[in-house]
CSV table of C-alpha atoms and ligand atoms in Angstrom, one decimal:
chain,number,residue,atom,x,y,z
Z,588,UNK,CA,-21.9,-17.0,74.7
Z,589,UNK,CA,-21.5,-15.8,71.0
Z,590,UNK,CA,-18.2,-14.1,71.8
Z,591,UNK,CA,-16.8,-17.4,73.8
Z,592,UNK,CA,-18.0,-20.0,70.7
Z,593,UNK,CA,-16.2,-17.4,68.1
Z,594,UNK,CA,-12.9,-17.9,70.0
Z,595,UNK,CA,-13.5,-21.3,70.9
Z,596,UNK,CA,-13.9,-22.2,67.3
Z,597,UNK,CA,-10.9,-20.1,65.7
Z,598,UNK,CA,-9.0,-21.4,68.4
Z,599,UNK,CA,-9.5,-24.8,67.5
Z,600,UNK,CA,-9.0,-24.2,64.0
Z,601,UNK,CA,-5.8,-22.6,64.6
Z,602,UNK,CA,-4.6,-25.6,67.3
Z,603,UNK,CA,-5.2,-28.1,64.3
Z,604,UNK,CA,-3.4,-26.2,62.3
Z,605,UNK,CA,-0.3,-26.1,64.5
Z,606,UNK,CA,-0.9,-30.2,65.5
Z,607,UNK,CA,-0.7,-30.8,61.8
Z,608,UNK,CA,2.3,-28.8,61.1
Z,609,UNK,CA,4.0,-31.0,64.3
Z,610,UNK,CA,2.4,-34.3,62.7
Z,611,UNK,CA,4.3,-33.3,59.6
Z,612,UNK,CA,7.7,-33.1,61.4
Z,613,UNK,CA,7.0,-35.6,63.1
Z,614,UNK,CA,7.2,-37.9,60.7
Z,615,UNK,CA,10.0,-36.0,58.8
Z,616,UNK,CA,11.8,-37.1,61.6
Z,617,UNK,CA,10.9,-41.1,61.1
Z,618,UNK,CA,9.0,-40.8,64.2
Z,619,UNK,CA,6.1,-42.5,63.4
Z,620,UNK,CA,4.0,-43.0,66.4
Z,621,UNK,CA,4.1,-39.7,67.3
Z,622,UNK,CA,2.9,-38.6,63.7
Z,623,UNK,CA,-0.1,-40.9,64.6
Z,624,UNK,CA,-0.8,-39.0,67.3
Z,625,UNK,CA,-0.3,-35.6,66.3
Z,626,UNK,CA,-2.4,-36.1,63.1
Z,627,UNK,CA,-5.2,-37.4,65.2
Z,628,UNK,CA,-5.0,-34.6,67.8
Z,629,UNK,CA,-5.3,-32.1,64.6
Z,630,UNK,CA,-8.5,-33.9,63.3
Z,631,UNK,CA,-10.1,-33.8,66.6
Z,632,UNK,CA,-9.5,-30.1,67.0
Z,633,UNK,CA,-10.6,-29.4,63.4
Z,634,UNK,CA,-13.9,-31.3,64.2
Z,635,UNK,CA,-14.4,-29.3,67.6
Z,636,UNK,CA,-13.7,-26.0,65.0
Z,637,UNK,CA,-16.8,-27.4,63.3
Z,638,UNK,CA,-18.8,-27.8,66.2
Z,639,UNK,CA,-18.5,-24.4,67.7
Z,640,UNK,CA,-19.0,-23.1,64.4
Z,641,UNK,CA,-22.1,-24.8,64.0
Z,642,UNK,CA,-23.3,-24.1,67.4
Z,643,UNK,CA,-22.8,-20.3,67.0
Z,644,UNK,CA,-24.4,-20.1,63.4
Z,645,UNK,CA,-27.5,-21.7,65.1
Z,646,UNK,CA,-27.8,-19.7,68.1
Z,647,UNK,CA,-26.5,-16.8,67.0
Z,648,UNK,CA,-26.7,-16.5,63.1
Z,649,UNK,CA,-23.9,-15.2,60.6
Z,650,UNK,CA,-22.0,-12.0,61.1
Z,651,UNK,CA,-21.9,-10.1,57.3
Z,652,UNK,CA,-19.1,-7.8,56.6
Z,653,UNK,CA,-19.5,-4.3,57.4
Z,654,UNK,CA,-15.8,-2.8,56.4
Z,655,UNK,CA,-14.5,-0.6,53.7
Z,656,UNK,CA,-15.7,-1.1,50.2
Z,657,UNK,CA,-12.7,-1.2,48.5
Z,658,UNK,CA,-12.0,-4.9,50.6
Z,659,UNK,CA,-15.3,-6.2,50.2
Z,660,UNK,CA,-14.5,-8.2,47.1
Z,661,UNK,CA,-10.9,-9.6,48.5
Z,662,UNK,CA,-13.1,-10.5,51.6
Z,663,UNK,CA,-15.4,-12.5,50.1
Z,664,UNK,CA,-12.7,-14.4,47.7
Z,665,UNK,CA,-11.1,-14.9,51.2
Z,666,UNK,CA,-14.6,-16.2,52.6
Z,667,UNK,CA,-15.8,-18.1,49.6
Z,668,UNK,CA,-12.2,-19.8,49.1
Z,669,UNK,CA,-12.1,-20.7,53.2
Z,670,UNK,CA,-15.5,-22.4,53.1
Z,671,UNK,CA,-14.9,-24.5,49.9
Z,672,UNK,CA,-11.7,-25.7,51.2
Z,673,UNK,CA,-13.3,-26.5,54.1
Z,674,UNK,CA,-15.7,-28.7,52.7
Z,675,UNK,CA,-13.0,-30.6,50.8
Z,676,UNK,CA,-11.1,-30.7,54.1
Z,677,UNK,CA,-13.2,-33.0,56.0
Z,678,UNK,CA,-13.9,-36.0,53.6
Z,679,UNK,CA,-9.9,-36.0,52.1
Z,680,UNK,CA,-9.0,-36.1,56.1
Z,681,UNK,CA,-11.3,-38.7,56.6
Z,682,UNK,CA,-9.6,-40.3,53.4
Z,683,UNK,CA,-6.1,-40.0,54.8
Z,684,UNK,CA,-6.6,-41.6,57.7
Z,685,UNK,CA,-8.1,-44.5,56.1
Z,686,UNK,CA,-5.8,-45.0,54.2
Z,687,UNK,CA,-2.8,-45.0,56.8
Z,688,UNK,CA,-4.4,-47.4,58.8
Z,689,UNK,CA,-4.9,-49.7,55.8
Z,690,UNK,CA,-1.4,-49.2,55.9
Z,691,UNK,CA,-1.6,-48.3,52.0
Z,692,UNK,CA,1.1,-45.8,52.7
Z,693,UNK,CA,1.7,-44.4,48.9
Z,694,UNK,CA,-1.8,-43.6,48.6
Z,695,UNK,CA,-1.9,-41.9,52.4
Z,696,UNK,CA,1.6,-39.9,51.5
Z,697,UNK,CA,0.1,-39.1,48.1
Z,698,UNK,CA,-3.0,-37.3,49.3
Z,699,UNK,CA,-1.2,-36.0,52.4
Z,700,UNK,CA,0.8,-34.1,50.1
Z,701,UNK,CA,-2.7,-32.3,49.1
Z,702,UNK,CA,-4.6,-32.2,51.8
Z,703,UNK,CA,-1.5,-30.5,53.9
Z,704,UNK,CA,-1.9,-27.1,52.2
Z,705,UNK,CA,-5.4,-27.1,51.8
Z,706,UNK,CA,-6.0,-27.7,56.0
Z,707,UNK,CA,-3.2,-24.6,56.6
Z,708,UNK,CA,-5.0,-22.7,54.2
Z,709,UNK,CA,-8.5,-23.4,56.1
Z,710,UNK,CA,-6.3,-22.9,59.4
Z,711,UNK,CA,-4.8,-19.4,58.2
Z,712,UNK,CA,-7.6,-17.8,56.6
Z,713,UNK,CA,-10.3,-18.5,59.4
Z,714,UNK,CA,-8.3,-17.0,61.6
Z,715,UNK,CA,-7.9,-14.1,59.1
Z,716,UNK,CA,-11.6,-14.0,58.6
Z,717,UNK,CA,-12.0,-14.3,62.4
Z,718,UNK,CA,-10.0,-10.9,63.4
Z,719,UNK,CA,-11.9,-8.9,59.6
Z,720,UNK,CA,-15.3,-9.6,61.1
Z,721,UNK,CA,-14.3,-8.9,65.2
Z,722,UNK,CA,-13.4,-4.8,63.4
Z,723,UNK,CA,-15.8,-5.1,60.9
Z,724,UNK,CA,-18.5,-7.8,61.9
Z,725,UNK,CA,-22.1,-7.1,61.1
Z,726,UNK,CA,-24.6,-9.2,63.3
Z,727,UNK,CA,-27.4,-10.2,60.7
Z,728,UNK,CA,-29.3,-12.6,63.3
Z,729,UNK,CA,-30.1,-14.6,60.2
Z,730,UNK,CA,-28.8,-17.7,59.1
Z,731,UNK,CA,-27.5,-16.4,55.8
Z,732,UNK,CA,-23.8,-14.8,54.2
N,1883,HEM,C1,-5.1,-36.3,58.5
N,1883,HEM,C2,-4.2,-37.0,59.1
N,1883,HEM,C3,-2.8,-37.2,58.5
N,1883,HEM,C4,-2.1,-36.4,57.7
N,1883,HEM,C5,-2.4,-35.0,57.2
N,1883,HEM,C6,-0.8,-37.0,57.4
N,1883,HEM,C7,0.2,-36.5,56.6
N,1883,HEM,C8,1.3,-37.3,56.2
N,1883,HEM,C9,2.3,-36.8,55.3
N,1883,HEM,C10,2.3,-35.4,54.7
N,1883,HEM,C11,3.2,-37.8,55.1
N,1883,HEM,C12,4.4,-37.7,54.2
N,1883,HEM,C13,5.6,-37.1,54.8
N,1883,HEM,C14,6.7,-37.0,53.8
N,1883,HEM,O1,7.4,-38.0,53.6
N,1883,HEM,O2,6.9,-35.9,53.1
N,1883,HEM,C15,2.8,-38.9,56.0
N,1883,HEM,C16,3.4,-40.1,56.1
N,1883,HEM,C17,3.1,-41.1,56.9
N,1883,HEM,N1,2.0,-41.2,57.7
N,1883,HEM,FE1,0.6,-39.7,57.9
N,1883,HEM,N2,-0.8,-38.3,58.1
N,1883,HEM,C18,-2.0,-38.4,58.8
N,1883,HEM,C19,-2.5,-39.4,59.6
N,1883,HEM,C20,-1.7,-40.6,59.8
N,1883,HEM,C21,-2.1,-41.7,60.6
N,1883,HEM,C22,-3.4,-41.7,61.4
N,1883,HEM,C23,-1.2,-42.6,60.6
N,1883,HEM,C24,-1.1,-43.9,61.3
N,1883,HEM,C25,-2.0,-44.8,61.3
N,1883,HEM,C26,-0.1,-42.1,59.7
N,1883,HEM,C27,1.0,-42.8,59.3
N,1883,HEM,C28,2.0,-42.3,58.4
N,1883,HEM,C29,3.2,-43.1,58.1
N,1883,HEM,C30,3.6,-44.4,58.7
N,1883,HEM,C31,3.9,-42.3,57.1
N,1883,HEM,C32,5.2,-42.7,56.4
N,1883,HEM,C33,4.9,-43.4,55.2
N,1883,HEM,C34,6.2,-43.8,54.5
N,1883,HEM,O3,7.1,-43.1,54.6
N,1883,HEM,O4,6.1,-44.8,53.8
N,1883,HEM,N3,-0.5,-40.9,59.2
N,1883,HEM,N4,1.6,-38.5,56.6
């Protein structure tokens, strides 16, 4: 169960990633509809990463890092930077959207244009994190870093 949640949440995470870089050409390409569609398929799939996430934290607990020393500090920059951006993620999303279907398009291209990098970023590096802790994963069975 633990194994199948893990995948099914960096899985999802990386699926959003890809939907938004398609949203993003998309609309590059004047195709509007389509952008529409693509952007919402990406914020579905990151909101599925978050429940599997959840779910396994709960069940399961955190996995710590168990690898060499000399990465343990890169790790956790990796970790710490991943989790914050993730937080910002979900409200500027939720922000985005609004906007577009207010149809206040300068304000919705305007904070695209942050939120893009930051939701590849959270796409990239969980998946990063994802293979570090399948080598190096320590189960803790505590809810805790
Ligand atoms: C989180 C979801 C979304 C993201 C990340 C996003 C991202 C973007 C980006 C980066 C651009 C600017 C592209 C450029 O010119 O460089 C853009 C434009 C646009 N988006 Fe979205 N979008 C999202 C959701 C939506 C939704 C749900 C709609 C429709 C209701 C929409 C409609 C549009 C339209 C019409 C434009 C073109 C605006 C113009 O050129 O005046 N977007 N979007």
């Amino acid at each position: 169960m633990k194994e199948l949640l893990g995948l099914l949440a960096v899985w999802s995470i990386v699926l959003s990633g890809l939907a938004l870089v398609t949203g993003v050409v998309l609309i590059k390409k004047g195709n509007r509809v389509a952008h529409h569609r693509a952007m919402l398929a990406a914020t579905s799939l990151a909101f599925l990463f978050l429940v599997f996430y959840l779910a396994k934290w709960a069940l399961h607990g955190t996995t710590a890092y168990g690898g060499p020393e000399a990465w343990r500090g890169a790790y956790y920059v990796l970790l710490i930077t991943h989790t914050l951006l993730a937080a910002v993620n979900g409200p500027l999303a939720l922000y985005v959207i609004w906007r577009a279907f207010r149809g206040e398009f300068v304000l919705h291209k305007r904070w695209a244009k942050v939120l893009v990098p930051i939701w590849l970023y959270v796409a990239a590096s969980g998946w990063v994190i994802y293979l570090v802790l399948k080598r190096y994963g320590v189960e803790t069975g505590t809810i805790a870093f």
